[in-house]
Amino acid sequence: MGQEARILKVLQRVSKKDIVPAADESLFASGLLDSFALTDFVAGLEEEFGVSIPDSDLSARKFDTLRKVDSYISAKSA
Amino acid sequence: MAYIRAFGSYLPARRVDNHELAPLVGATPEWVLSVSGIEERRYAAEDDTVASLGLAAAQDCLANAGIEAGQLGMLLVSSGSAARFAPGPASQIAAALGLTSTPALDIPVASAGSLIALALANDLAPRFGPVLVIGAEIMSRRIERAPEGRDTAILFGDGAGAALVDPNSGFARIADSLLATDGTAAEILKIERDRIFMDGRSVILQAYRKMPRAVTDLLARNALTPADVGVFLLHQANLNLIERVAAGLKVPLDRFFVNIARYGNTSSASLLIAAAEWHGSLAAPLAAPIVFSAFGAGLHWGALLALPA
């Protein structure tokens, strides 16, 4: 499974929705995430990709579209 | 080392429920309740000030402790919403209590200010004598009751809480505290030009990480775990956040004293208002550790551990 698919899997698990958002679609405006689901999404990303997301990166803007999350995980995994 | 001897509180009489507030901010009462856990909040009267609310909580605390203001060694007053920056409300409250030479210091920190004051009082009480800690806020003057201010307007209310930290006696001994500040994220929650600004999603992300970690670190260095704690008294920011913190600590929610439904988020006052209500409802002497924790603008956060005396 590719990285994008794994991110989507985490997103759909925490949102409990099967929606597939466009790469640049806001995950908040689309109703997939709210403030509290975002905490689960970030924790799920850490678990799925075996990365540690530091407090300094805990900004909602870094995680509000699939493309941003994909870029972030790529940078963390490099 | 010092003791918590008593708490006090004051809530303004005016109740603003979700049915009154929601239409002003373009929301429904049900939505406000679902995203915050808040059913109503109190608003100060027009002639109230942060100092007048703080004074009322101070008097309630002194009455509960059974001491006179003249016996105090120091006042510490936290507020992020005082109308005047300098001098802040501390000196006004001291003067209203009839104190003209007792040190009275402001801690201009919203949200976590009263936790910081409690931690400082523990160190200061042995030198100065009994320290009256007050958290007082009029947040209703820092919000915008309009659709553009919806995310903060639904949360905040007014009130004041107080605690007496005594060097010699009390029902709980302050055993340890942990305070932290991270100014790199200061812009996500701030009061500027009389208005509060909050990037709520980022605040929740930060709080959900930092509060449980502060609590577990504090407990671990005292050879305790969250399961050993009798009651968690948290800054009443949002019911959903408190539920998440409870889940993160793997502690049932009924170990957390929660009164946000009735008062909303009263910023730095909320911790002491909750503590006063919790202490007033105690049916038996304290038998298990208390953990206080708060998080907010700064970012400032931390936790404080008190043990049965």
mmCIF file of C-alpha atoms in Angstrom:
data_model
loop_
_atom_site.group_PDB
_atom_site.id
_atom_site.type_symbol
_atom_site.label_atom_id
_atom_site.label_comp_id
_atom_site.label_asym_id
_atom_site.label_seq_id
_atom_site.Cartn_x
_atom_site.Cartn_y
_atom_site.Cartn_z
ATOM 1 C CA MET A 1 0.000 0.000 0.000
ATOM 2 C CA GLY A 2 1.376 3.400 -0.976
ATOM 3 C CA GLN A 3 1.865 6.285 1.415
ATOM 4 C CA GLU A 4 -1.182 8.210 0.195
ATOM 5 C CA ALA A 5 -3.389 5.163 0.619
ATOM 6 C CA ARG A 6 -2.067 4.618 4.136
ATOM 7 C CA ILE A 7 -2.773 8.256 5.058
ATOM 8 C CA LEU A 8 -6.303 7.887 3.672
ATOM 9 C CA LYS A 9 -6.767 4.705 5.683
ATOM 10 C CA VAL A 10 -5.860 6.544 8.911
ATOM 11 C CA LEU A 11 -8.095 9.453 7.950
ATOM 12 C CA GLN A 12 -11.099 7.259 7.218
ATOM 13 C CA ARG A 13 -10.584 5.306 10.427
ATOM 14 C CA VAL A 14 -10.559 8.376 12.683
ATOM 15 C CA SER A 15 -13.327 10.166 10.766
ATOM 16 C CA LYS A 16 -15.445 7.008 10.473
ATOM 17 C CA LYS A 17 -16.294 8.142 6.935
ATOM 18 C CA ASP A 18 -15.475 6.542 3.580
ATOM 19 C CA ILE A 19 -15.106 9.875 1.807
ATOM 20 C CA VAL A 20 -12.052 10.272 -0.434
ATOM 21 C CA PRO A 21 -11.166 13.977 -0.483
ATOM 22 C CA ALA A 22 -9.262 15.629 -3.295
ATOM 23 C CA ALA A 23 -5.568 16.174 -2.578
ATOM 24 C CA ASP A 24 -6.012 19.870 -1.852
ATOM 25 C CA GLU A 25 -9.477 19.736 -0.327
ATOM 26 C CA SER A 26 -9.703 20.958 3.260
ATOM 27 C CA LEU A 27 -10.202 18.004 5.565
ATOM 28 C CA PHE A 28 -12.086 20.319 7.923
ATOM 29 C CA ALA A 29 -14.371 21.955 5.360
ATOM 30 C CA SER A 30 -15.175 18.533 3.909
ATOM 31 C CA GLY A 31 -16.371 17.394 7.323
ATOM 32 C CA LEU A 32 -13.783 14.634 7.672
ATOM 33 C CA LEU A 33 -12.011 16.206 10.626
ATOM 34 C CA ASP A 34 -12.904 18.471 13.503
ATOM 35 C CA SER A 35 -10.609 19.769 16.247
ATOM 36 C CA PHE A 36 -10.841 16.579 18.245
ATOM 37 C CA ALA A 37 -10.642 14.084 15.364
ATOM 38 C CA LEU A 38 -7.473 15.943 14.359
ATOM 39 C CA THR A 39 -5.765 14.754 17.548
ATOM 40 C CA ASP A 40 -6.658 11.158 16.640
ATOM 41 C CA PHE A 41 -5.477 11.716 13.062
ATOM 42 C CA VAL A 42 -2.071 12.958 14.198
ATOM 43 C CA ALA A 43 -1.724 10.094 16.681
ATOM 44 C CA GLY A 44 -2.807 7.651 13.945
ATOM 45 C CA LEU A 45 -0.170 9.018 11.559
ATOM 46 C CA GLU A 46 2.532 8.545 14.188
ATOM 47 C CA GLU A 47 1.440 4.956 14.689
ATOM 48 C CA GLU A 48 0.967 4.113 11.017
ATOM 49 C CA PHE A 49 4.284 5.548 9.855
ATOM 50 C CA GLY A 50 6.362 5.002 12.970
ATOM 51 C CA VAL A 51 7.248 8.688 13.196
ATOM 52 C CA SER A 52 7.265 11.059 16.131
ATOM 53 C CA ILE A 53 5.530 14.357 15.431
ATOM 54 C CA PRO A 54 7.107 16.977 17.716
ATOM 55 C CA ASP A 55 5.081 19.606 19.574
ATOM 56 C CA SER A 56 6.597 22.262 17.316
ATOM 57 C CA ASP A 57 4.754 20.701 14.362
ATOM 58 C CA LEU A 58 1.372 20.591 16.108
ATOM 59 C CA SER A 59 -0.281 23.167 13.906
ATOM 60 C CA ALA A 60 -3.597 22.348 12.247
ATOM 61 C CA ARG A 61 -2.377 23.972 9.024
ATOM 62 C CA LYS A 62 0.201 21.225 8.561
ATOM 63 C CA PHE A 63 -2.499 18.568 8.482
ATOM 64 C CA ASP A 64 -5.457 20.185 6.748
ATOM 65 C CA THR A 65 -5.149 18.579 3.300
ATOM 66 C CA LEU A 66 -4.008 15.165 2.094
ATOM 67 C CA ARG A 67 -1.262 16.761 0.004
ATOM 68 C CA LYS A 68 0.194 18.594 3.013
ATOM 69 C CA VAL A 69 0.072 15.458 5.131
ATOM 70 C CA ASP A 70 1.713 13.432 2.350
ATOM 71 C CA SER A 71 4.526 15.997 2.039
ATOM 72 C CA TYR A 72 4.944 16.129 5.795
ATOM 73 C CA ILE A 73 5.180 12.353 6.192
ATOM 74 C CA SER A 74 7.613 12.165 3.268
ATOM 75 C CA ALA A 75 9.853 14.744 4.926
ATOM 76 C CA LYS A 76 9.654 12.961 8.292
ATOM 77 C CA SER A 77 10.448 9.604 6.724
ATOM 78 C CA ALA A 78 13.358 10.862 4.592
ATOM 79 C CA MET B 1 6.143 23.423 51.224
ATOM 80 C CA ALA B 2 2.638 24.682 52.028
ATOM 81 C CA TYR B 3 -0.967 23.593 52.335
ATOM 82 C CA ILE B 4 -4.234 24.328 50.588
ATOM 83 C CA ARG B 5 -6.496 25.555 53.340
ATOM 84 C CA ALA B 6 -9.641 26.766 51.583
ATOM 85 C CA PHE B 7 -11.201 27.770 48.296
ATOM 86 C CA GLY B 8 -13.743 30.407 47.362
ATOM 87 C CA SER B 9 -15.580 31.544 44.272
ATOM 88 C CA TYR B 10 -17.886 34.155 42.852
ATOM 89 C CA LEU B 11 -20.093 33.892 39.796
ATOM 90 C CA PRO B 12 -22.043 36.867 38.446
ATOM 91 C CA ALA B 13 -25.824 36.464 38.529
ATOM 92 C CA ARG B 14 -26.563 36.899 34.831
ATOM 93 C CA ARG B 15 -26.928 33.544 33.051
ATOM 94 C CA VAL B 16 -26.510 33.426 29.283
ATOM 95 C CA ASP B 17 -27.720 30.122 27.913
ATOM 96 C CA ASN B 18 -27.184 28.690 24.448
ATOM 97 C CA HIS B 19 -30.675 29.718 23.347
ATOM 98 C CA GLU B 20 -29.749 33.368 23.933
ATOM 99 C CA LEU B 21 -26.212 33.194 22.566
ATOM 100 C CA ALA B 22 -26.425 30.818 19.602
ATOM 101 C CA PRO B 23 -28.552 33.027 17.296
ATOM 102 C CA LEU B 24 -26.144 35.926 17.817
ATOM 103 C CA VAL B 25 -23.223 33.870 16.508
ATOM 104 C CA GLY B 26 -25.086 32.099 13.705
ATOM 105 C CA ALA B 27 -25.276 28.722 15.418
ATOM 106 C CA THR B 28 -27.841 26.480 17.063
ATOM 107 C CA PRO B 29 -27.979 25.778 20.813
ATOM 108 C CA GLU B 30 -27.487 22.082 20.084
ATOM 109 C CA TRP B 31 -24.319 22.728 18.092
ATOM 110 C CA VAL B 32 -22.856 24.918 20.844
ATOM 111 C CA LEU B 33 -23.481 22.168 23.386
ATOM 112 C CA SER B 34 -22.039 19.443 21.163
ATOM 113 C CA VAL B 35 -18.760 21.212 20.421
ATOM 114 C CA SER B 36 -18.152 22.555 23.933
ATOM 115 C CA GLY B 37 -20.260 20.785 26.557
ATOM 116 C CA ILE B 38 -21.429 24.241 27.676
ATOM 117 C CA GLU B 39 -25.108 24.885 28.440
ATOM 118 C CA GLU B 40 -24.786 28.366 29.912
ATOM 119 C CA ARG B 41 -22.205 30.848 31.124
ATOM 120 C CA ARG B 42 -22.304 33.865 33.431
ATOM 121 C CA TYR B 43 -21.731 37.452 32.338
ATOM 122 C CA ALA B 44 -20.566 40.211 34.653
ATOM 123 C CA ALA B 45 -22.792 43.236 35.213
ATOM 124 C CA GLU B 46 -21.880 46.475 33.507
ATOM 125 C CA ASP B 47 -20.361 47.969 36.646
ATOM 126 C CA ASP B 48 -18.392 44.837 37.554
ATOM 127 C CA THR B 49 -14.630 44.753 37.101
ATOM 128 C CA VAL B 50 -12.101 41.942 37.260
ATOM 129 C CA ALA B 51 -11.126 43.361 40.646
ATOM 130 C CA SER B 52 -14.701 43.386 41.966
ATOM 131 C CA LEU B 53 -15.211 39.756 40.936
ATOM 132 C CA GLY B 54 -11.852 38.820 42.414
ATOM 133 C CA LEU B 55 -12.677 40.623 45.641
ATOM 134 C CA ALA B 56 -15.925 38.675 46.032
ATOM 135 C CA ALA B 57 -14.105 35.352 45.517
ATOM 136 C CA ALA B 58 -11.390 36.471 47.955
ATOM 137 C CA GLN B 59 -13.954 37.273 50.631
ATOM 138 C CA ASP B 60 -15.643 33.905 50.109
ATOM 139 C CA CYS B 61 -12.298 32.136 50.454
ATOM 140 C CA LEU B 62 -11.320 34.057 53.592
ATOM 141 C CA ALA B 63 -14.699 33.234 55.161
ATOM 142 C CA ASN B 64 -14.250 29.558 54.294
ATOM 143 C CA ALA B 65 -10.759 29.605 55.812
ATOM 144 C CA GLY B 66 -11.929 31.494 58.895
ATOM 145 C CA ILE B 67 -9.218 34.133 58.745
ATOM 146 C CA GLU B 68 -9.112 37.916 58.359
ATOM 147 C CA ALA B 69 -7.510 39.664 55.409
ATOM 148 C CA GLY B 70 -4.994 41.224 57.786
ATOM 149 C CA GLN B 71 -3.467 37.801 58.391
ATOM 150 C CA LEU B 72 -2.495 37.407 54.724
ATOM 151 C CA GLY B 73 1.153 37.525 53.778
ATOM 152 C CA MET B 74 0.618 38.024 50.053
ATOM 153 C CA LEU B 75 -1.940 38.133 47.241
ATOM 154 C CA LEU B 76 -1.361 36.651 43.799
ATOM 155 C CA VAL B 77 -3.993 37.561 41.217
ATOM 156 C CA SER B 78 -4.155 35.958 37.790
ATOM 157 C CA SER B 79 -6.170 37.502 34.992
ATOM 158 C CA GLY B 80 -5.856 37.710 31.238
ATOM 159 C CA SER B 81 -8.855 39.978 30.819
ATOM 160 C CA ALA B 82 -8.320 42.888 33.203
ATOM 161 C CA ALA B 83 -9.265 46.227 31.664
ATOM 162 C CA ARG B 84 -6.074 47.899 32.864
ATOM 163 C CA PHE B 85 -2.643 46.395 32.430
ATOM 164 C CA ALA B 86 -0.793 48.412 35.080
ATOM 165 C CA PRO B 87 -1.554 48.511 37.827
ATOM 166 C CA GLY B 88 -3.561 45.362 37.430
ATOM 167 C CA PRO B 89 -6.333 44.095 39.697
ATOM 168 C CA ALA B 90 -4.073 42.765 42.480
ATOM 169 C CA SER B 91 -3.462 46.127 44.125
ATOM 170 C CA GLN B 92 -7.149 47.081 43.784
ATOM 171 C CA ILE B 93 -8.249 43.868 45.471
ATOM 172 C CA ALA B 94 -5.682 44.318 48.239
ATOM 173 C CA ALA B 95 -6.882 47.863 48.841
ATOM 174 C CA ALA B 96 -10.514 46.747 48.912
ATOM 175 C CA LEU B 97 -9.552 44.146 51.518
ATOM 176 C CA GLY B 98 -8.059 46.952 53.625
ATOM 177 C CA LEU B 99 -4.459 45.934 52.973
ATOM 178 C CA THR B 100 -2.042 48.787 52.449
ATOM 179 C CA SER B 101 1.349 47.146 52.866
ATOM 180 C CA THR B 102 0.799 43.482 51.977
ATOM 181 C CA PRO B 103 2.472 42.573 48.661
ATOM 182 C CA ALA B 104 -0.142 41.976 45.968
ATOM 183 C CA LEU B 105 1.132 40.839 42.607
ATOM 184 C CA ASP B 106 -0.526 40.372 39.237
ATOM 185 C CA ILE B 107 0.029 37.328 37.088
ATOM 186 C CA PRO B 108 -1.323 38.513 33.719
ATOM 187 C CA VAL B 109 -1.748 35.021 32.329
ATOM 188 C CA ALA B 110 -5.066 33.762 30.969
ATOM 189 C CA SER B 111 -6.105 30.134 31.363
ATOM 190 C CA ALA B 112 -3.125 28.694 33.258
ATOM 191 C CA GLY B 113 -2.559 31.787 35.418
ATOM 192 C CA SER B 114 -4.157 30.436 38.579
ATOM 193 C CA LEU B 115 -2.217 27.169 38.326
ATOM 194 C CA ILE B 116 1.002 29.172 38.045
ATOM 195 C CA ALA B 117 -0.076 31.278 41.043
ATOM 196 C CA LEU B 118 -0.805 28.164 43.116
ATOM 197 C CA ALA B 119 2.614 26.743 42.323
ATOM 198 C CA LEU B 120 4.326 30.019 43.216
ATOM 199 C CA ALA B 121 2.258 30.349 46.393
ATOM 200 C CA ASN B 122 3.596 27.012 47.565
ATOM 201 C CA ASP B 123 7.121 28.425 47.459
ATOM 202 C CA LEU B 124 6.227 31.893 48.754
ATOM 203 C CA ALA B 125 3.947 31.001 51.684
ATOM 204 C CA PRO B 126 6.780 29.743 53.966
ATOM 205 C CA ARG B 127 8.476 33.146 53.598
ATOM 206 C CA PHE B 128 5.552 35.582 53.445
ATOM 207 C CA GLY B 129 2.807 33.777 55.332
ATOM 208 C CA PRO B 130 -0.625 32.797 53.985
ATOM 209 C CA VAL B 131 -0.936 33.545 50.258
ATOM 210 C CA LEU B 132 -4.347 34.279 48.793
ATOM 211 C CA VAL B 133 -4.434 33.122 45.185
ATOM 212 C CA ILE B 134 -7.167 34.642 43.024
ATOM 213 C CA GLY B 135 -8.145 34.023 39.421
ATOM 214 C CA ALA B 136 -10.628 36.565 38.072
ATOM 215 C CA GLU B 137 -11.831 37.081 34.526
ATOM 216 C CA ILE B 138 -14.384 39.038 32.525
ATOM 217 C CA MET B 139 -13.970 37.235 29.231
ATOM 218 C CA SER B 140 -17.361 38.421 27.942
ATOM 219 C CA ARG B 141 -15.645 41.751 27.166
ATOM 220 C CA ARG B 142 -12.956 40.004 25.102
ATOM 221 C CA ILE B 143 -15.256 38.150 22.701
ATOM 222 C CA GLU B 144 -17.409 39.206 19.768
ATOM 223 C CA ARG B 145 -20.998 38.012 19.921
ATOM 224 C CA ALA B 146 -21.310 37.838 16.131
ATOM 225 C CA PRO B 147 -20.838 35.065 13.534
ATOM 226 C CA GLU B 148 -17.196 36.054 12.990
ATOM 227 C CA GLY B 149 -16.514 35.591 16.708
ATOM 228 C CA ARG B 150 -18.479 32.373 17.031
ATOM 229 C CA ASP B 151 -15.669 29.995 17.988
ATOM 230 C CA THR B 152 -14.678 31.994 21.052
ATOM 231 C CA ALA B 153 -18.013 33.622 21.920
ATOM 232 C CA ILE B 154 -19.628 30.248 22.608
ATOM 233 C CA LEU B 155 -16.913 29.248 25.074
ATOM 234 C CA PHE B 156 -16.199 32.063 27.430
ATOM 235 C CA GLY B 157 -17.848 33.320 30.591
ATOM 236 C CA ASP B 158 -17.023 35.441 33.610
ATOM 237 C CA GLY B 159 -16.222 34.560 37.208
ATOM 238 C CA ALA B 160 -13.602 34.378 39.905
ATOM 239 C CA GLY B 161 -12.087 31.735 42.137
ATOM 240 C CA ALA B 162 -9.686 31.848 45.061
ATOM 241 C CA ALA B 163 -7.506 29.546 47.147
ATOM 242 C CA LEU B 164 -5.725 30.117 50.423
ATOM 243 C CA VAL B 165 -2.245 28.586 50.535
ATOM 244 C CA ASP B 166 -1.073 28.402 54.139
ATOM 245 C CA PRO B 167 2.471 27.583 55.312
ATOM 246 C CA ASN B 168 1.304 25.656 58.368
ATOM 247 C CA SER B 169 -2.031 23.916 57.905
ATOM 248 C CA GLY B 170 -4.687 22.886 55.439
ATOM 249 C CA PHE B 171 -6.588 19.893 54.116
ATOM 250 C CA ALA B 172 -4.041 19.107 51.388
ATOM 251 C CA ARG B 173 -0.268 19.476 51.219
ATOM 252 C CA ILE B 174 1.150 20.751 47.939
ATOM 253 C CA ALA B 175 3.742 18.119 47.152
ATOM 254 C CA ASP B 176 5.070 19.184 43.759
ATOM 255 C CA SER B 177 4.326 21.181 40.652
ATOM 256 C CA LEU B 178 5.435 21.298 37.057
ATOM 257 C CA LEU B 179 5.210 24.498 35.025
ATOM 258 C CA ALA B 180 6.150 24.961 31.379
ATOM 259 C CA THR B 181 6.076 27.648 28.688
ATOM 260 C CA ASP B 182 6.483 27.427 24.914
ATOM 261 C CA GLY B 183 6.331 30.822 23.282
ATOM 262 C CA THR B 184 6.972 29.458 19.794
ATOM 263 C CA ALA B 185 3.233 28.765 19.521
ATOM 264 C CA ALA B 186 2.126 31.961 21.262
ATOM 265 C CA GLU B 187 0.196 33.216 18.233
ATOM 266 C CA ILE B 188 -2.399 30.424 18.312
ATOM 267 C CA LEU B 189 -4.104 31.801 21.431
ATOM 268 C CA LYS B 190 -3.847 35.433 22.450
ATOM 269 C CA ILE B 191 -5.746 38.447 23.731
ATOM 270 C CA GLU B 192 -4.801 41.424 21.647
ATOM 271 C CA ARG B 193 -6.507 44.807 21.191
ATOM 272 C CA ASP B 194 -9.233 43.751 23.638
ATOM 273 C CA ARG B 195 -10.206 40.647 21.656
ATOM 274 C CA ILE B 196 -9.329 37.017 22.103
ATOM 275 C CA PHE B 197 -7.996 35.162 19.069
ATOM 276 C CA MET B 198 -7.855 31.380 19.028
ATOM 277 C CA ASP B 199 -6.746 28.873 16.403
ATOM 278 C CA GLY B 200 -8.883 26.282 18.131
ATOM 279 C CA ARG B 201 -7.662 23.268 16.175
ATOM 280 C CA SER B 202 -4.027 23.962 16.944
ATOM 281 C CA VAL B 203 -4.843 24.770 20.568
ATOM 282 C CA ILE B 204 -6.569 21.416 20.993
ATOM 283 C CA LEU B 205 -3.643 19.630 19.315
ATOM 284 C CA GLN B 206 -1.171 21.269 21.651
ATOM 285 C CA ALA B 207 -3.278 20.906 24.797
ATOM 286 C CA TYR B 208 -4.088 17.272 24.178
ATOM 287 C CA ARG B 209 -0.376 16.512 23.967
ATOM 288 C CA LYS B 210 0.954 18.782 26.699
ATOM 289 C CA MET B 211 -1.557 18.404 29.531
ATOM 290 C CA PRO B 212 -1.483 14.596 29.868
ATOM 291 C CA ARG B 213 2.299 14.643 29.551
ATOM 292 C CA ALA B 214 2.652 17.233 32.313
ATOM 293 C CA VAL B 215 0.375 15.183 34.563
ATOM 294 C CA THR B 216 2.125 11.878 33.942
ATOM 295 C CA ASP B 217 5.600 13.405 34.305
ATOM 296 C CA LEU B 218 4.629 15.087 37.584
ATOM 297 C CA LEU B 219 3.075 11.913 38.959
ATOM 298 C CA ALA B 220 5.965 9.711 37.828
ATOM 299 C CA ARG B 221 8.546 11.771 39.663
ATOM 300 C CA ASN B 222 6.407 11.370 42.786
ATOM 301 C CA ALA B 223 6.139 7.588 42.289
ATOM 302 C CA LEU B 224 2.443 7.855 41.397
ATOM 303 C CA THR B 225 0.321 7.006 38.368
ATOM 304 C CA PRO B 226 -2.942 8.569 37.117
ATOM 305 C CA ALA B 227 -4.806 5.614 38.624
ATOM 306 C CA ASP B 228 -3.632 6.708 42.106
ATOM 307 C CA VAL B 229 -5.290 10.120 41.831
ATOM 308 C CA GLY B 230 -8.596 10.723 43.603
ATOM 309 C CA VAL B 231 -9.658 13.783 41.639
ATOM 310 C CA PHE B 232 -8.383 15.725 38.656
ATOM 311 C CA LEU B 233 -9.195 19.443 38.725
ATOM 312 C CA LEU B 234 -8.557 20.897 35.284
ATOM 313 C CA HIS B 235 -8.912 24.283 33.681
ATOM 314 C CA GLN B 236 -12.462 24.075 32.341
ATOM 315 C CA ALA B 237 -11.660 24.842 28.717
ATOM 316 C CA ASN B 238 -13.917 22.476 26.796
ATOM 317 C CA LEU B 239 -15.698 19.289 27.854
ATOM 318 C CA ASN B 240 -14.464 17.426 24.787
ATOM 319 C CA LEU B 241 -10.869 18.286 25.690
ATOM 320 C CA ILE B 242 -11.328 17.135 29.283
ATOM 321 C CA GLU B 243 -12.771 13.862 27.976
ATOM 322 C CA ARG B 244 -9.759 13.447 25.688
ATOM 323 C CA VAL B 245 -7.325 14.141 28.504
ATOM 324 C CA ALA B 246 -9.107 11.562 30.658
ATOM 325 C CA ALA B 247 -8.896 9.024 27.866
ATOM 326 C CA GLY B 248 -5.241 9.866 27.269
ATOM 327 C CA LEU B 249 -4.474 9.261 30.937
ATOM 328 C CA LYS B 250 -6.600 6.089 30.885
ATOM 329 C CA VAL B 251 -8.639 7.389 33.814
ATOM 330 C CA PRO B 252 -12.459 7.315 33.971
ATOM 331 C CA LEU B 253 -14.078 10.677 33.379
ATOM 332 C CA ASP B 254 -15.818 10.523 36.756
ATOM 333 C CA ARG B 255 -12.424 11.179 38.387
ATOM 334 C CA PHE B 256 -12.498 14.618 36.771
ATOM 335 C CA PHE B 257 -14.536 17.338 38.444
ATOM 336 C CA VAL B 258 -16.362 19.089 35.618
ATOM 337 C CA ASN B 259 -18.620 22.142 35.874
ATOM 338 C CA ILE B 260 -18.091 23.701 32.450
ATOM 339 C CA ALA B 261 -21.725 23.083 31.479
ATOM 340 C CA ARG B 262 -22.859 25.790 33.908
ATOM 341 C CA TYR B 263 -20.096 28.381 33.667
ATOM 342 C CA GLY B 264 -18.338 27.900 30.332
ATOM 343 C CA ASN B 265 -14.644 28.635 30.072
ATOM 344 C CA THR B 266 -13.807 31.323 32.643
ATOM 345 C CA SER B 267 -10.131 31.269 31.652
ATOM 346 C CA SER B 268 -7.780 31.451 34.633
ATOM 347 C CA ALA B 269 -10.701 31.593 37.088
ATOM 348 C CA SER B 270 -12.073 28.216 36.032
ATOM 349 C CA LEU B 271 -9.548 26.043 37.855
ATOM 350 C CA LEU B 272 -10.305 27.667 41.209
ATOM 351 C CA ILE B 273 -14.064 27.873 40.641
ATOM 352 C CA ALA B 274 -14.032 24.133 39.928
ATOM 353 C CA ALA B 275 -11.839 23.504 42.962
ATOM 354 C CA ALA B 276 -14.191 25.497 45.196
ATOM 355 C CA GLU B 277 -17.231 23.571 44.011
ATOM 356 C CA TRP B 278 -15.450 20.234 44.290
ATOM 357 C CA HIS B 279 -14.223 20.992 47.815
ATOM 358 C CA GLY B 280 -17.661 22.195 48.847
ATOM 359 C CA SER B 281 -19.156 18.928 47.670
ATOM 360 C CA LEU B 282 -16.717 16.701 49.580
ATOM 361 C CA ALA B 283 -18.650 14.407 51.904
ATOM 362 C CA ALA B 284 -15.589 12.975 53.661
ATOM 363 C CA PRO B 285 -12.023 14.095 54.433
ATOM 364 C CA LEU B 286 -9.606 14.007 51.520
ATOM 365 C CA ALA B 287 -8.198 10.516 51.152
ATOM 366 C CA ALA B 288 -6.383 10.479 47.795
ATOM 367 C CA PRO B 289 -4.097 12.755 45.777
ATOM 368 C CA ILE B 290 -5.463 15.765 43.871
ATOM 369 C CA VAL B 291 -4.013 16.790 40.534
ATOM 370 C CA PHE B 292 -4.587 20.286 39.166
ATOM 371 C CA SER B 293 -3.745 20.955 35.550
ATOM 372 C CA ALA B 294 -4.163 23.824 33.121
ATOM 373 C CA PHE B 295 -3.128 24.863 29.644
ATOM 374 C CA GLY B 296 -3.570 28.074 27.728
ATOM 375 C CA ALA B 297 -2.293 31.271 26.181
ATOM 376 C CA GLY B 298 1.451 31.600 26.261
ATOM 377 C CA LEU B 299 1.571 28.764 25.712
ATOM 378 C CA HIS B 300 1.705 28.113 29.453
ATOM 379 C CA TRP B 301 0.739 24.805 30.987
ATOM 380 C CA GLY B 302 1.474 22.567 33.903
ATOM 381 C CA ALA B 303 0.226 20.411 36.734
ATOM 382 C CA LEU B 304 0.266 20.504 40.521
ATOM 383 C CA LEU B 305 0.047 17.604 42.948
ATOM 384 C CA ALA B 306 -1.524 17.911 46.398
ATOM 385 C CA LEU B 307 -1.709 15.083 48.901
ATOM 386 C CA PRO B 308 -4.029 14.543 51.870
ATOM 387 C CA ALA B 309 -2.568 16.431 54.821
#
